[in-house]
mmCIF file of C-alpha atoms and ligand atoms in Angstrom:
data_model
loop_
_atom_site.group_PDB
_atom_site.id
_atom_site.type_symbol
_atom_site.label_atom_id
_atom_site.label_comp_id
_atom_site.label_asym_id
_atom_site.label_seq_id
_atom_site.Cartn_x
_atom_site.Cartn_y
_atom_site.Cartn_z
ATOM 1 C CA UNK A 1 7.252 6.766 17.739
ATOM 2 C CA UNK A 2 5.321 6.952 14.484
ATOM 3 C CA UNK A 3 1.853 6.962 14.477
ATOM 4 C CA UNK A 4 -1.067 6.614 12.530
ATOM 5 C CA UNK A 5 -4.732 7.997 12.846
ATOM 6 C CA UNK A 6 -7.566 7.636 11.304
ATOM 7 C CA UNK A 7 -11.223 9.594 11.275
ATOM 8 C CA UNK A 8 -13.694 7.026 9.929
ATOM 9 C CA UNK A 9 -17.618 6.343 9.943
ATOM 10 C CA UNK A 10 -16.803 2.672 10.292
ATOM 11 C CA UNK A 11 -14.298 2.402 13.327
ATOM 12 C CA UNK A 12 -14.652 -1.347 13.877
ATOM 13 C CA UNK A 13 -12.748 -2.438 9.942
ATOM 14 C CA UNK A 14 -9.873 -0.414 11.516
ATOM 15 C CA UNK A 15 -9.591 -1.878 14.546
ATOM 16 C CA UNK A 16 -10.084 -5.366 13.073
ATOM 17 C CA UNK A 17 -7.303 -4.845 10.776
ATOM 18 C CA UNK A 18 -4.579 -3.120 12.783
ATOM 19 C CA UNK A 19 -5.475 -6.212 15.795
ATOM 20 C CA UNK A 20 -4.303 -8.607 13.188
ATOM 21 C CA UNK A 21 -0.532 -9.866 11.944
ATOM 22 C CA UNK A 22 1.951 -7.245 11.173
ATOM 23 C CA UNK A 23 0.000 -4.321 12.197
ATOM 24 C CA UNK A 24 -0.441 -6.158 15.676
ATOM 25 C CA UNK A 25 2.875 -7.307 16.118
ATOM 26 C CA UNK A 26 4.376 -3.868 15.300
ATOM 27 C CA UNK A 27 2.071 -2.133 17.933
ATOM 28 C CA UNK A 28 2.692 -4.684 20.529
ATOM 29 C CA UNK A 29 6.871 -3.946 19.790
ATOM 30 C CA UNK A 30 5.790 -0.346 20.592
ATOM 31 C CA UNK A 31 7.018 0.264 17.077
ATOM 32 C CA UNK A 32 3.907 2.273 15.832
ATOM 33 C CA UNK A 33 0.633 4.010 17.478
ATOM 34 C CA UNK A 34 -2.800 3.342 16.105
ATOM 35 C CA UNK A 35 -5.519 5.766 16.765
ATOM 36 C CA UNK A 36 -9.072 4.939 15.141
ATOM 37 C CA UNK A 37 -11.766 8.511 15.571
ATOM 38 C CA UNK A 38 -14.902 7.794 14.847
ATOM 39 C CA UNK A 39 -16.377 10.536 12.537
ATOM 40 C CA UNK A 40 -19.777 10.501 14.263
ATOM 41 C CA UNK A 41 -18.295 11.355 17.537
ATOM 42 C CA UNK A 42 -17.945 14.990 16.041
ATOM 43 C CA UNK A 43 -21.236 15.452 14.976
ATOM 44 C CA UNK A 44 -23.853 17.616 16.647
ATOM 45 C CA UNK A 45 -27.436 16.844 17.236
ATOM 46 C CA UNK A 46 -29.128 13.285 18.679
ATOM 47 C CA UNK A 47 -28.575 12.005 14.991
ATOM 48 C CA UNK A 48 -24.707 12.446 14.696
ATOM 49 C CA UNK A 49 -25.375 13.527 11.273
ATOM 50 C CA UNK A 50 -22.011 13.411 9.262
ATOM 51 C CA UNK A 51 -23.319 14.013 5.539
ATOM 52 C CA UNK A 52 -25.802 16.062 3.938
ATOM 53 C CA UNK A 53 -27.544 17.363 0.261
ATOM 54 C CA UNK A 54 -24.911 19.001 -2.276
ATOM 55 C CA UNK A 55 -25.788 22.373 -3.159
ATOM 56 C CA UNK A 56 -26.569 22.815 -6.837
ATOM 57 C CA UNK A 57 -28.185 19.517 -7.006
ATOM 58 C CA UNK A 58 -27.353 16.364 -7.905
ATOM 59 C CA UNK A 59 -27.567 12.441 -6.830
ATOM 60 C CA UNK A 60 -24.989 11.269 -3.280
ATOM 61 C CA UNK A 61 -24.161 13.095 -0.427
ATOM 62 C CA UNK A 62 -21.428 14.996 0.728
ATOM 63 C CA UNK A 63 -19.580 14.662 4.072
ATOM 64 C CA UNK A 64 -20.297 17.654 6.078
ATOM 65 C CA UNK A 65 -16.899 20.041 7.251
ATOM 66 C CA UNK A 66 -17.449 20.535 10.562
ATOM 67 C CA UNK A 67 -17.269 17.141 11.997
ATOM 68 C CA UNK A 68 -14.017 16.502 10.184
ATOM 69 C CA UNK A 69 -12.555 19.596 11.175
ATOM 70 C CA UNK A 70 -13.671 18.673 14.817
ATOM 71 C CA UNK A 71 -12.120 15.880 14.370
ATOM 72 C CA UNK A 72 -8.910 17.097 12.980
ATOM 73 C CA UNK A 73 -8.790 19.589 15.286
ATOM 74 C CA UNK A 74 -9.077 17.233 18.187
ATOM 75 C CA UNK A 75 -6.365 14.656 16.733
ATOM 76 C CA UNK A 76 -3.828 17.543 16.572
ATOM 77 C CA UNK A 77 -4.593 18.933 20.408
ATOM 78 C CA UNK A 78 -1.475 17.126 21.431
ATOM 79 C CA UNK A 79 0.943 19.455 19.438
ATOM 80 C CA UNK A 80 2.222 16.101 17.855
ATOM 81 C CA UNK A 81 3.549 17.212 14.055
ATOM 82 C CA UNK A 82 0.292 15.595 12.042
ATOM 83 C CA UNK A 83 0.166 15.117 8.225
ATOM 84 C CA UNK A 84 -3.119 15.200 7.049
ATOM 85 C CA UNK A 85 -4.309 12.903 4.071
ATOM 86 C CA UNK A 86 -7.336 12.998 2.549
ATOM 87 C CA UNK A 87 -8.490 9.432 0.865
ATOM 88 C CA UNK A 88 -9.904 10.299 -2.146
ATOM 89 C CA UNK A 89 -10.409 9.101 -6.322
ATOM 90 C CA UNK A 90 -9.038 12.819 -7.321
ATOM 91 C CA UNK A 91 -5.705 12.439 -5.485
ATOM 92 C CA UNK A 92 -2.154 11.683 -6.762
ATOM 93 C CA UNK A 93 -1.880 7.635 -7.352
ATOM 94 C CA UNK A 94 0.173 6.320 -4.157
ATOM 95 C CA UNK A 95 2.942 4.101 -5.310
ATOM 96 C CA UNK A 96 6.099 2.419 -3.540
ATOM 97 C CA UNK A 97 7.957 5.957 -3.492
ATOM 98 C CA UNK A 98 5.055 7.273 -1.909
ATOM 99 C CA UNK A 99 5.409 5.093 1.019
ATOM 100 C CA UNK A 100 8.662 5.644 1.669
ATOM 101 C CA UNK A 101 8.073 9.118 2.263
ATOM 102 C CA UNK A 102 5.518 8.974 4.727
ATOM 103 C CA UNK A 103 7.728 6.193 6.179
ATOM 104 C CA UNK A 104 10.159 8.829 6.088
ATOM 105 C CA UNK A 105 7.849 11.066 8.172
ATOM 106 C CA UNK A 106 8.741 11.242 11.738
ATOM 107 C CA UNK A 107 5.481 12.327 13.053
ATOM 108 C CA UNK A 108 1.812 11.175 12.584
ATOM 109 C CA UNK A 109 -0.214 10.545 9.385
ATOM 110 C CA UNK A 110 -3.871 11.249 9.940
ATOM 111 C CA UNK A 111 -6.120 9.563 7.387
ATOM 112 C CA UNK A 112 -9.291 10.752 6.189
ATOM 113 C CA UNK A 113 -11.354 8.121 4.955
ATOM 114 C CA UNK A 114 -14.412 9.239 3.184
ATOM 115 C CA UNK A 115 -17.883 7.530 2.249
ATOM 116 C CA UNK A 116 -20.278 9.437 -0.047
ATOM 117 C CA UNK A 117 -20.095 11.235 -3.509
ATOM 118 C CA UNK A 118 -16.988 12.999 -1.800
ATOM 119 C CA UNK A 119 -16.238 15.459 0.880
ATOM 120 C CA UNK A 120 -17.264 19.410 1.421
ATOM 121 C CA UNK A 121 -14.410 21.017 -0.461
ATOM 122 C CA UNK A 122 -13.804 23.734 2.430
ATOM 123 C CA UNK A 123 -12.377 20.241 4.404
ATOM 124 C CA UNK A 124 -9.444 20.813 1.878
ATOM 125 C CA UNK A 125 -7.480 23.264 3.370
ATOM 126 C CA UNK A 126 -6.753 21.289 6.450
ATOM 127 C CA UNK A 127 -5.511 18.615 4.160
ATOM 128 C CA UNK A 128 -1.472 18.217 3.176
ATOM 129 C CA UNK A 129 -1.953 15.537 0.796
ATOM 130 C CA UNK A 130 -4.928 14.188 -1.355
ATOM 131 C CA UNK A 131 -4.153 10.447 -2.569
ATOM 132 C CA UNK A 132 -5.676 8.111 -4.526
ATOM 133 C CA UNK A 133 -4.927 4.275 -4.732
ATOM 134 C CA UNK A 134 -5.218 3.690 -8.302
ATOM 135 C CA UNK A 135 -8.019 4.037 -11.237
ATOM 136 C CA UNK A 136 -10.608 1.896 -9.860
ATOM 137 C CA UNK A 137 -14.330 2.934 -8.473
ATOM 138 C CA UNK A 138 -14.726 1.985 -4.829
ATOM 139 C CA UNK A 139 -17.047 2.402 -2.320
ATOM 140 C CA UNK A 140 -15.128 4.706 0.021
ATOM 141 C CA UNK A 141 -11.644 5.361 1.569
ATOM 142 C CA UNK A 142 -11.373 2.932 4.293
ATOM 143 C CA UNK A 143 -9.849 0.328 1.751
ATOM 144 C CA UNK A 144 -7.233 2.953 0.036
ATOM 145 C CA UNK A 145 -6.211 4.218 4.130
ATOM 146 C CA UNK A 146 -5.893 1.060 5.043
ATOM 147 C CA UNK A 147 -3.500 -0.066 1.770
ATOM 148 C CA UNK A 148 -1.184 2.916 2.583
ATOM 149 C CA UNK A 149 -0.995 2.471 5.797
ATOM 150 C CA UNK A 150 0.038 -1.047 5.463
ATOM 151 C CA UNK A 151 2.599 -0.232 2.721
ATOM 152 C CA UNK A 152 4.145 1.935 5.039
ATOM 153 C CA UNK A 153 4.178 0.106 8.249
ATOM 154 C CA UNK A 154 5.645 -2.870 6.829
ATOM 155 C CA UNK A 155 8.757 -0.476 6.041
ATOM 156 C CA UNK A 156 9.393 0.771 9.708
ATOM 157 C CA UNK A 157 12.680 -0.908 11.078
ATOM 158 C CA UNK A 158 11.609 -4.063 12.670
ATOM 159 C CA UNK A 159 8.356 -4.261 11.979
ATOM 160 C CA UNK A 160 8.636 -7.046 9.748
ATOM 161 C CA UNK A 161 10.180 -10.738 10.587
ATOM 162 C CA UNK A 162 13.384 -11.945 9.489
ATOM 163 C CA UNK A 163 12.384 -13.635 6.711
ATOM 164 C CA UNK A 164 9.817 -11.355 5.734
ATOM 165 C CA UNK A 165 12.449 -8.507 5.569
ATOM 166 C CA UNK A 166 14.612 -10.364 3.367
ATOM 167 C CA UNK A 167 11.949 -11.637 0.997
ATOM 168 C CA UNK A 168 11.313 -7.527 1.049
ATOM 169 C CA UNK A 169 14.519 -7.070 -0.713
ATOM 170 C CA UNK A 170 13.574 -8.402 -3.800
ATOM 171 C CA UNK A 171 10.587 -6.072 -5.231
ATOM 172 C CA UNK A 172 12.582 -3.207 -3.745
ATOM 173 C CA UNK A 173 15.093 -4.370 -6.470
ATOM 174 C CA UNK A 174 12.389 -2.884 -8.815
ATOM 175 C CA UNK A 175 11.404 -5.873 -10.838
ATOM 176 C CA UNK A 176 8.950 -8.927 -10.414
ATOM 177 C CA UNK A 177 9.736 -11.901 -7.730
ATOM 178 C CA UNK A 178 11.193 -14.768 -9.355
ATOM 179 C CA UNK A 179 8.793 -18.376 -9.730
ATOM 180 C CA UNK A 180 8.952 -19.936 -6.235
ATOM 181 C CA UNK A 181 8.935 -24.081 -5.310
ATOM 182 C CA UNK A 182 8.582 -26.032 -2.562
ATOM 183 C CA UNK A 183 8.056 -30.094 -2.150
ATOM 184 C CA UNK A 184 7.921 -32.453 -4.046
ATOM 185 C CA UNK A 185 10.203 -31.976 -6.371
ATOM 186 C CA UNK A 186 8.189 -33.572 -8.837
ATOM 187 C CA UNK A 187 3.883 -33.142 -8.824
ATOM 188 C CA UNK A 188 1.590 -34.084 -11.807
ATOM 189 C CA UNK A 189 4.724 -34.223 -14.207
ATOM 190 C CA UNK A 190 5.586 -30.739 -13.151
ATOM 191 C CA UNK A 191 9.052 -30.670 -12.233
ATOM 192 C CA UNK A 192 10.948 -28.651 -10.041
ATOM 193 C CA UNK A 193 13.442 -26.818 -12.284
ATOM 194 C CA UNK A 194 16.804 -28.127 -11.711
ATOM 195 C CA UNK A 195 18.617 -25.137 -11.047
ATOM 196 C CA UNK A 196 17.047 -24.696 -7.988
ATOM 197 C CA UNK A 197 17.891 -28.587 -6.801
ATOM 198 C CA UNK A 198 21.890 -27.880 -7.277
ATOM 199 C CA UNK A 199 22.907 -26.885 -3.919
ATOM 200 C CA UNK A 200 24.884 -24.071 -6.062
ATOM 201 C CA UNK A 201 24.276 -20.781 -4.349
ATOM 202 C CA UNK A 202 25.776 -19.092 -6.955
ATOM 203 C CA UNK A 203 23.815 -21.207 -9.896
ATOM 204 C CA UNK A 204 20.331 -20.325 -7.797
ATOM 205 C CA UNK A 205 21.229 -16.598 -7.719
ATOM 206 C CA UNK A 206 21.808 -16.364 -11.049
ATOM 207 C CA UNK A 207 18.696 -18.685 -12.290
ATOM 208 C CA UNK A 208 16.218 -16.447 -9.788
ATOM 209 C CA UNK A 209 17.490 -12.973 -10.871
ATOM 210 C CA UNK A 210 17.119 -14.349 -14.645
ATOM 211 C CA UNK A 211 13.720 -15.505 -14.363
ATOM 212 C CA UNK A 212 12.659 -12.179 -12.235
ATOM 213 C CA UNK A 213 14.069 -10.102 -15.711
ATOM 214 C CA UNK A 214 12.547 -12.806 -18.175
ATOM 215 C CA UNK A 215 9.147 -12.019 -16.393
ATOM 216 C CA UNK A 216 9.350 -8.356 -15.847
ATOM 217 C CA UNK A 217 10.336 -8.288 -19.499
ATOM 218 C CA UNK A 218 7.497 -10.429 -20.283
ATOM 219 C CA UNK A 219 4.881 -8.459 -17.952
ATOM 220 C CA UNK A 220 5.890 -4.808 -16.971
ATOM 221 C CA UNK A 221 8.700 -3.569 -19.217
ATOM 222 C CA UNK A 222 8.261 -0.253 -17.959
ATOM 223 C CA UNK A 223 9.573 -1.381 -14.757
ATOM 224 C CA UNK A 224 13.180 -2.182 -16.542
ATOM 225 C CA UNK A 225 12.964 1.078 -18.116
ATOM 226 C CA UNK A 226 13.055 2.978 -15.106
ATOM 227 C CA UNK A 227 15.503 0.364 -13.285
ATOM 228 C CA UNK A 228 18.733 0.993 -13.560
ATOM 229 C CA UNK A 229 20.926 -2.827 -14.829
ATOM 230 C CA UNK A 230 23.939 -4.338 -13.509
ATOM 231 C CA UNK A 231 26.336 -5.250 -16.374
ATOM 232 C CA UNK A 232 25.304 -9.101 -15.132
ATOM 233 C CA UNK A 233 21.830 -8.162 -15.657
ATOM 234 C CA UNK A 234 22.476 -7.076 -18.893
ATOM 235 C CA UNK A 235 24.352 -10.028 -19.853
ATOM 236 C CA UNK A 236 20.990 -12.343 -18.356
ATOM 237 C CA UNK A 237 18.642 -10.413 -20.584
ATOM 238 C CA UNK A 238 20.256 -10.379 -23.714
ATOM 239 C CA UNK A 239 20.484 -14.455 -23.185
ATOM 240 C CA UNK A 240 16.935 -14.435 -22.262
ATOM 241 C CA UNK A 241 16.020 -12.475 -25.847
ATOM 242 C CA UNK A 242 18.166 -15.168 -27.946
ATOM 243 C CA UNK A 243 16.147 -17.890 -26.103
ATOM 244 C CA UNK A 244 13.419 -15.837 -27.271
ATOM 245 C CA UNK A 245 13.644 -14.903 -30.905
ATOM 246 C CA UNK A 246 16.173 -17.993 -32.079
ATOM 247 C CA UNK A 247 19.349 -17.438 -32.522
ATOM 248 C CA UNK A 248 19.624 -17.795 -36.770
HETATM 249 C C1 LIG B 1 -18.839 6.706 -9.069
HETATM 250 C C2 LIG B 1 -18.928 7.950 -8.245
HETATM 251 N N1 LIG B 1 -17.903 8.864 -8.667
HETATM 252 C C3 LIG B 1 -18.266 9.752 -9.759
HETATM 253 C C4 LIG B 1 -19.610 10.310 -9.770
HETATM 254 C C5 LIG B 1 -17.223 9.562 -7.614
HETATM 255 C C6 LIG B 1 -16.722 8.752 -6.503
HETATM 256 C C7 LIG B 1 -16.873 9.194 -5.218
HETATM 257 C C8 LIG B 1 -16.410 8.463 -4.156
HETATM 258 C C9 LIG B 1 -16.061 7.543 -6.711
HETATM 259 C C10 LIG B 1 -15.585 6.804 -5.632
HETATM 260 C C11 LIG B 1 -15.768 7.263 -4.365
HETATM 261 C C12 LIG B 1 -15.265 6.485 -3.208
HETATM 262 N N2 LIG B 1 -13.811 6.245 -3.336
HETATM 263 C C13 LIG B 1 -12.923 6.811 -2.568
HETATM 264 O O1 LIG B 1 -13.273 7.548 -1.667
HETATM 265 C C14 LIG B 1 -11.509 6.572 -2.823
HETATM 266 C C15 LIG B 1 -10.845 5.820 -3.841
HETATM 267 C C16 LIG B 1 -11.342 5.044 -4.940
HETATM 268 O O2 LIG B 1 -12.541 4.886 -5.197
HETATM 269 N N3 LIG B 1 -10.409 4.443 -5.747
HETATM 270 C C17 LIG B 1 -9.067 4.543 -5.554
HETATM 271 N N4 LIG B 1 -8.573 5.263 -4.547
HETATM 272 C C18 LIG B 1 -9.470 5.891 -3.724
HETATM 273 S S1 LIG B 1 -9.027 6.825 -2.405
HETATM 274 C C19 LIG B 1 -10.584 7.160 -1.995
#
Protein backbone atom coordinates (compact mmCIF):
# COMPACT_ATOMS: atom_id res chain seq x y z
CA UNK A 1 0.00 0.00 0.00
CA UNK A 2 1.31 3.50 -0.64
CA UNK A 3 2.04 5.63 2.00
CA UNK A 4 2.75 8.94 2.97
CA UNK A 5 4.76 10.53 5.95
CA UNK A 6 5.35 13.51 7.12
CA UNK A 7 7.98 15.17 9.86
CA UNK A 8 6.35 18.45 10.91
CA UNK A 9 6.51 21.05 13.92
CA UNK A 10 2.77 21.42 13.58
CA UNK A 11 1.31 17.75 13.64
CA UNK A 12 -2.31 18.71 14.32
CA UNK A 13 -2.86 20.75 10.34
CA UNK A 14 -1.88 17.22 9.14
CA UNK A 15 -4.01 15.28 10.90
CA UNK A 16 -6.90 17.72 10.38
CA UNK A 17 -6.47 17.53 6.76
CA UNK A 18 -5.85 13.88 5.96
CA UNK A 19 -9.28 13.17 8.64
CA UNK A 20 -11.22 15.09 6.09
CA UNK A 21 -12.92 14.07 2.43
CA UNK A 22 -10.77 12.31 0.00
CA UNK A 23 -7.81 11.86 2.11
CA UNK A 24 -10.25 10.16 4.72
CA UNK A 25 -12.13 8.15 2.50
CA UNK A 26 -8.98 6.78 0.77
CA UNK A 27 -7.44 5.75 4.21
CA UNK A 28 -10.58 4.25 5.45
CA UNK A 29 -10.58 2.00 1.78
CA UNK A 30 -7.11 0.98 3.07
CA UNK A 31 -6.00 2.61 -0.15
CA UNK A 32 -3.16 4.81 1.38
CA UNK A 33 -1.19 5.09 4.92
CA UNK A 34 -0.80 8.39 6.66
CA UNK A 35 1.92 8.84 9.12
CA UNK A 36 2.24 12.45 10.79
CA UNK A 37 6.10 12.70 13.07
CA UNK A 38 6.23 15.37 15.00
CA UNK A 39 9.67 17.12 14.59
CA UNK A 40 9.96 17.96 18.30
CA UNK A 41 9.73 14.40 19.28
CA UNK A 42 13.45 14.17 17.99
CA UNK A 43 14.81 16.82 19.80
CA UNK A 44 17.05 16.55 22.85
CA UNK A 45 16.93 18.55 25.97
CA UNK A 46 13.57 19.62 28.25
CA UNK A 47 13.06 22.36 25.46
CA UNK A 48 12.74 20.07 22.31
CA UNK A 49 14.67 22.64 20.59
CA UNK A 50 14.31 22.08 16.73
CA UNK A 51 15.99 25.42 15.31
CA UNK A 52 18.81 27.48 16.14
CA UNK A 53 21.23 30.83 15.07
CA UNK A 54 22.81 30.57 11.39
CA UNK A 55 26.40 30.72 11.44
CA UNK A 56 27.81 33.75 9.65
CA UNK A 57 25.04 35.87 10.82
CA UNK A 58 22.07 36.97 9.65
CA UNK A 59 18.14 37.52 10.57
CA UNK A 60 15.69 33.71 10.92
CA UNK A 61 16.62 30.56 12.10
CA UNK A 62 17.60 27.47 10.74
CA UNK A 63 16.15 24.00 11.50
CA UNK A 64 18.70 22.06 13.30
CA UNK A 65 20.01 18.40 11.43
CA UNK A 66 19.85 16.17 13.99
CA UNK A 67 16.26 16.05 14.83
CA UNK A 68 15.38 15.57 11.18
CA UNK A 69 17.80 13.01 10.67
CA UNK A 70 16.34 11.32 13.89
CA UNK A 71 13.46 11.55 12.46
CA UNK A 72 14.26 10.22 9.09
CA UNK A 73 16.10 7.71 10.45
CA UNK A 74 13.26 6.49 12.58
CA UNK A 75 10.57 6.67 9.61
CA UNK A 76 12.83 4.35 7.53
CA UNK A 77 13.45 1.60 10.58
CA UNK A 78 10.86 -0.50 8.89
CA UNK A 79 13.02 -1.24 5.72
CA UNK A 80 9.91 0.15 3.77
CA UNK A 81 11.54 1.77 0.29
CA UNK A 82 11.13 5.73 1.49
CA UNK A 83 11.55 8.73 -0.88
CA UNK A 84 12.58 11.58 0.87
CA UNK A 85 11.30 15.18 -0.12
CA UNK A 86 12.36 18.11 1.20
CA UNK A 87 9.58 21.14 1.05
CA UNK A 88 11.38 23.93 0.16
CA UNK A 89 11.27 27.65 -2.13
CA UNK A 90 14.75 26.41 -3.88
CA UNK A 91 13.29 23.14 -5.23
CA UNK A 92 12.11 22.13 -8.75
CA UNK A 93 8.33 23.62 -9.28
CA UNK A 94 5.94 20.44 -8.76
CA UNK A 95 3.51 20.26 -11.59
CA UNK A 96 0.85 17.55 -12.82
CA UNK A 97 3.83 15.29 -14.26
CA UNK A 98 5.33 15.52 -11.04
CA UNK A 99 2.53 13.83 -9.39
CA UNK A 100 2.23 11.19 -11.45
CA UNK A 101 5.53 10.06 -10.67
CA UNK A 102 5.37 9.88 -7.13
CA UNK A 103 1.94 8.31 -7.83
CA UNK A 104 3.96 6.08 -9.78
CA UNK A 105 6.11 5.30 -6.71
CA UNK A 106 5.29 2.10 -5.08
CA UNK A 107 6.71 2.80 -1.76
CA UNK A 108 6.48 5.75 0.75
CA UNK A 109 7.02 9.51 0.23
CA UNK A 110 8.32 11.13 3.37
CA UNK A 111 7.76 14.89 3.46
CA UNK A 112 9.82 17.34 5.08
CA UNK A 113 8.02 20.31 5.90
CA UNK A 114 10.11 23.13 7.06
CA UNK A 115 9.42 26.46 9.13
CA UNK A 116 12.24 29.02 9.44
CA UNK A 117 14.69 30.89 7.04
CA UNK A 118 15.34 27.20 5.75
CA UNK A 119 16.93 24.03 6.88
CA UNK A 120 20.79 23.06 7.95
CA UNK A 121 22.14 22.20 4.53
CA UNK A 122 23.96 18.89 5.90
CA UNK A 123 19.89 17.64 6.14
CA UNK A 124 20.39 17.51 2.26
CA UNK A 125 21.98 14.47 1.69
CA UNK A 126 19.27 12.38 3.16
CA UNK A 127 16.97 14.11 0.77
CA UNK A 128 15.97 12.47 -2.94
CA UNK A 129 14.05 15.32 -4.07
CA UNK A 130 13.87 19.12 -3.18
CA UNK A 131 10.41 20.67 -4.50
CA UNK A 132 8.94 23.74 -4.57
CA UNK A 133 5.18 24.61 -5.21
CA UNK A 134 5.48 27.56 -7.29
CA UNK A 135 7.05 31.31 -7.06
CA UNK A 136 5.24 32.55 -4.16
CA UNK A 137 6.70 33.50 -0.45
CA UNK A 138 5.06 31.38 2.23
CA UNK A 139 5.38 30.84 5.62
CA UNK A 140 6.65 27.26 5.63
CA UNK A 141 6.20 23.80 3.97
CA UNK A 142 3.23 22.38 5.56
CA UNK A 143 1.00 24.10 2.79
CA UNK A 144 3.34 22.95 -0.35
CA UNK A 145 3.41 18.95 1.50
CA UNK A 146 0.14 19.05 1.89
CA UNK A 147 -0.70 20.31 -2.03
CA UNK A 148 1.47 17.39 -3.32
CA UNK A 149 0.29 15.07 -1.37
CA UNK A 150 -3.20 15.75 -2.33
CA UNK A 151 -2.34 15.93 -6.06
CA UNK A 152 -1.12 12.64 -5.77
CA UNK A 153 -3.58 10.83 -3.70
CA UNK A 154 -6.40 11.88 -5.69
CA UNK A 155 -4.60 9.81 -8.61
CA UNK A 156 -4.36 6.37 -6.74
CA UNK A 157 -6.95 3.87 -8.33
CA UNK A 158 -10.09 4.33 -6.44
CA UNK A 159 -9.44 6.89 -4.40
CA UNK A 160 -11.66 9.19 -6.02
CA UNK A 161 -15.68 8.76 -6.60
CA UNK A 162 -17.25 7.96 -9.74
CA UNK A 163 -18.03 11.12 -10.74
CA UNK A 164 -15.11 12.71 -9.45
CA UNK A 165 -12.91 10.35 -11.61
CA UNK A 166 -14.63 11.19 -14.66
CA UNK A 167 -14.76 14.94 -14.14
CA UNK A 168 -10.73 14.04 -13.68
CA UNK A 169 -10.57 13.22 -17.27
CA UNK A 170 -10.95 16.45 -18.53
CA UNK A 171 -7.79 18.62 -17.21
CA UNK A 172 -5.81 15.44 -17.81
CA UNK A 173 -6.83 16.24 -21.47
CA UNK A 174 -4.33 19.15 -20.95
CA UNK A 175 -6.52 22.15 -21.46
CA UNK A 176 -9.01 24.27 -19.27
CA UNK A 177 -12.60 22.74 -18.09
CA UNK A 178 -15.27 23.91 -20.21
CA UNK A 179 -18.13 26.75 -18.57
CA UNK A 180 -20.43 24.58 -16.41
CA UNK A 181 -24.58 25.18 -15.74
CA UNK A 182 -26.97 23.99 -13.66
CA UNK A 183 -30.83 25.25 -12.93
CA UNK A 184 -32.62 27.43 -14.02
CA UNK A 185 -32.12 27.58 -17.27
CA UNK A 186 -32.67 31.10 -17.31
CA UNK A 187 -31.37 33.60 -14.02
CA UNK A 188 -31.12 37.47 -14.19
CA UNK A 189 -31.37 37.34 -18.13
CA UNK A 190 -28.47 34.98 -18.16
CA UNK A 191 -29.33 32.16 -20.21
CA UNK A 192 -28.29 28.79 -20.26
CA UNK A 193 -26.56 28.34 -23.64
CA UNK A 194 -28.64 26.26 -25.82
CA UNK A 195 -26.31 23.75 -26.81
CA UNK A 196 -26.25 22.35 -23.65
CA UNK A 197 -30.40 22.15 -23.46
CA UNK A 198 -30.45 19.83 -26.83
CA UNK A 199 -30.46 16.46 -25.45
CA UNK A 200 -27.72 15.95 -28.38
CA UNK A 201 -24.84 14.07 -26.86
CA UNK A 202 -22.96 14.54 -29.71
CA UNK A 203 -23.91 18.53 -30.09
CA UNK A 204 -22.81 18.86 -26.09
CA UNK A 205 -19.47 17.12 -26.78
CA UNK A 206 -18.62 19.12 -29.38
CA UNK A 207 -19.91 22.64 -27.77
CA UNK A 208 -17.82 21.65 -24.30
CA UNK A 209 -14.54 20.60 -26.02
CA UNK A 210 -14.93 24.00 -28.16
CA UNK A 211 -15.38 26.23 -25.37
CA UNK A 212 -12.47 24.32 -23.23
CA UNK A 213 -10.01 25.35 -26.59
CA UNK A 214 -11.72 28.91 -26.98
CA UNK A 215 -10.66 29.45 -23.25
CA UNK A 216 -7.33 27.81 -23.10
CA UNK A 217 -6.66 29.85 -26.22
CA UNK A 218 -7.93 32.81 -24.53
CA UNK A 219 -6.03 32.12 -21.06
CA UNK A 220 -2.98 29.67 -21.24
CA UNK A 221 -1.89 29.21 -24.86
CA UNK A 222 1.08 27.55 -23.76
CA UNK A 223 -0.98 24.75 -22.67
CA UNK A 224 -2.10 24.09 -26.56
CA UNK A 225 1.40 24.38 -27.47
CA UNK A 226 2.52 21.55 -25.62
CA UNK A 227 -0.88 19.52 -26.27
CA UNK A 228 -0.89 17.55 -28.92
CA UNK A 229 -4.70 18.29 -31.35
CA UNK A 230 -7.07 15.94 -32.77
CA UNK A 231 -7.79 16.84 -36.44
CA UNK A 232 -11.52 17.74 -34.79
CA UNK A 233 -9.79 19.97 -32.50
CA UNK A 234 -8.17 21.60 -35.10
CA UNK A 235 -11.15 22.05 -37.11
CA UNK A 236 -12.99 23.73 -33.54
CA UNK A 237 -10.17 26.20 -33.22
CA UNK A 238 -9.77 27.48 -36.48
CA UNK A 239 -13.82 28.20 -36.25
CA UNK A 240 -13.27 29.70 -32.95
CA UNK A 241 -10.41 32.27 -34.60
CA UNK A 242 -12.95 33.31 -37.55
CA UNK A 243 -15.54 34.03 -34.78
CA UNK A 244 -12.75 35.93 -33.48
CA UNK A 245 -11.10 38.16 -36.02
CA UNK A 246 -14.30 38.41 -38.66
CA UNK A 247 -14.34 36.61 -41.38
CA UNK A 248 -13.79 39.65 -44.33
C1 LIG B 1 11.36 35.55 2.55
C2 LIG B 1 12.38 34.62 3.13
N1 LIG B 1 13.13 34.03 2.07
C3 LIG B 1 14.29 34.77 1.62
C4 LIG B 1 15.11 35.43 2.63
C5 LIG B 1 13.42 32.63 2.22
C6 LIG B 1 12.29 31.76 2.57
C7 LIG B 1 12.46 30.78 3.51
C8 LIG B 1 11.43 29.94 3.85
C9 LIG B 1 11.05 31.87 1.95
C10 LIG B 1 10.01 31.02 2.29
C11 LIG B 1 10.20 30.07 3.25
C12 LIG B 1 9.10 29.15 3.62
N2 LIG B 1 8.59 28.43 2.43
C13 LIG B 1 8.78 27.15 2.24
O1 LIG B 1 9.35 26.49 3.08
C14 LIG B 1 8.31 26.55 1.01
C15 LIG B 1 7.68 27.11 -0.15
C16 LIG B 1 7.29 28.45 -0.47
O2 LIG B 1 7.45 29.42 0.28
N3 LIG B 1 6.71 28.65 -1.69
C17 LIG B 1 6.48 27.66 -2.59
N4 LIG B 1 6.84 26.40 -2.33
C18 LIG B 1 7.44 26.16 -1.12
S1 LIG B 1 7.94 24.64 -0.62
C19 LIG B 1 8.49 25.20 0.83
Amino acid sequence: MKSFAVVTIFPELFHAYFGMSIMKRAADKGLVRFGVFNQRDFAEGRHKVVDDYPYGGGPGMVMKPEPLFRAVEHVKSDGVPTRVILMSPQGRVFTQAEAKGLALDSGRLLFLAGRYEGVDERVLSLVDDELSIGDYVLTGGELPALVIIDAVVRLIPGALGDEESSAEESFQAGTLDFPHYTRPAEWMGMKVPEALLSGNHAEIARWRRKQALKRTLARRPELLEKETLSAQDMKLLKEIKEEEYGHD
